[in-house]
């Protein structure tokens, strides 16, 4: 489903953030990307979202070489990807319901669909009773769950999370992980970049280790494996 | 794009305008100024053209004859003029008729002309010639002046030329002024919209990673520019109509029946205002959209 072949990313500043990455991610997999700060995890995610373009190599998603996408085709790629960030990226002047509905309005869902789908997703992430609240009235964990709801509300086949637990305390982090696992069980491919050693070790999923822009380890049911 | 989506985006556009009301007002002011100058220039040009046309259509060639001609020579000249191409009408005015007309024009003061009858009449006899096509008037006049027995030929071409030259000046000065003002407006509008873009940066970023199309993201900003242009167009049209009305009433009050007479040579009021307003609307919308395009080109990449 996702195939990277010799992917290299050199930023204009001269930094080589990724260097010859080869990897294959199958439908329904749960993959952790781990590695020290600056290893290139976020860069990899930006390449998948086509926020950045690889300097060389190819990235295939669903059989499409995403480098060949025209500007107006990029939105269609992004609709296949739900994304969650460390800093939640919610709109503070919109309620929980509106923040999630926003993602549906953008893909021009009908009002009917929005009214039906948003409460479902909110109850899936355990926020069924917070629909009318504003982000500022929520805890960090709750805010991250809203952003998770927004990421999956359009049923994308792939969910990408860049340090989704980075700003959360351990207990809250575990709740988010449970949700990600559940979403993965429903058939969504989940790709997560993280520094959370305990989580990675506990989850026993595929772990890809990046160091200085290269893959140094790729283990099924692996552990964090690195000394910090 | 669905109607409902468009409605939501329209609302976003208006919210953007309201959020930067001070800049929005500045934008509207500048658009109104350009359009007002444009409108005034247009109305001026249209009217001068209309007056020129009126003068042109009423111009006639006066062919003054030398005194020493007998009646058959006078008739020969008349016949030769008639044979020229494009002559619409030719009338003869004798020395006596010319004096009568002169007397009438001078009214009660005609003791000035006493003793000038008969032998002493200093006025020449003449042909008054009207042509089909005003553009040929110069040529025709030239040909006639070469005829034997013709003393002098005059016609109103000079007036027309001067009028047309003045519209040329209005055009040049107006174009330069409008060009400068339009650039200023585009600059102010694009800066207004940049502020909205900045205020909605986070939202735009979210829209992008959720998969919004460029068109969807841009629409509110285009609407914002469009509304600014439209408001400017409506205001300037209103001002123009008011100014034009004011001009008419002042002229009517001060020059009365004379103005009524002259105004028949001006461009028709309602139609001129209607056409000019349409032009202002189109140009206003154009400036607004260019203004937003300028700001979006730089700010919405990735
Ligand atoms: N936009 C950019 N322009 C230039 N250099 C960049 C840019 N983004 C990242 N880099 C550089 O590329 C390298 C990889 O950065 P990246 O953000 O991918 O690391 P990371 O693995 O996500 O790190 P962290 O764990 O701290 O989030 C770093 O050296 C970083 O400074
Ligand atoms: Mg990172």
Coordinates of C-alpha atoms in Angstrom, one line a residue, chain A residues 49 51 71 75 78-79 83 85 89-92 102-103 105-106 108-111 114 150 154, chain B residues 1-2 4-5 8 12 202-203 205-214 216 218 300-302:
Chain A
X49 CA 1.6 14.0 3.0
X51 CA 4.0 18.7 2.2
X71 CA -1.0 20.4 -7.5
X75 CA -6.0 17.1 -2.0
X78 CA -4.5 14.0 1.6
X79 CA -8.1 12.7 1.8
X83 CA -3.2 13.1 10.4
X85 CA 0.0 16.2 15.4
X89 CA -4.0 21.9 15.8
X90 CA -7.6 22.6 16.8
X91 CA -9.5 25.8 16.0
X92 CA -10.0 27.5 19.3
X102 CA -14.9 21.2 9.6
X103 CA -13.0 18.2 8.1
X105 CA -17.3 20.4 5.2
X106 CA -14.0 20.7 3.5
X108 CA -18.2 18.8 0.9
X109 CA -20.2 16.2 2.8
X110 CA -23.8 16.9 3.1
X111 CA -25.3 18.4 6.3
X114 CA -22.2 15.5 9.0
X150 CA -11.2 14.9 13.0
X154 CA -13.8 11.0 6.7
Chain B
X1 CA -18.7 23.2 -5.5
X2 CA -22.1 22.9 -3.7
X4 CA -24.2 25.2 0.7
X5 CA -20.4 25.2 0.7
X8 CA -20.3 28.9 4.1
X12 CA -16.2 33.4 5.8
X202 CA -3.9 28.0 11.3
X203 CA -7.3 27.2 9.7
X205 CA -3.0 24.8 7.5
X206 CA -5.7 22.5 8.8
X207 CA -7.7 22.7 5.6
X208 CA -4.6 21.8 3.7
X209 CA -3.8 18.6 5.6
X210 CA -7.5 17.6 5.6
X211 CA -7.4 17.7 1.8
X212 CA -9.2 21.0 0.9
X213 CA -8.7 22.0 -2.7
X214 CA -6.9 25.3 -3.5
X216 CA -12.0 25.9 -1.6
X218 CA -9.1 30.6 -1.8
X300 CA -1.2 30.1 -0.1
X301 CA 1.6 28.0 -1.4
X302 CA 2.2 24.4 -0.4

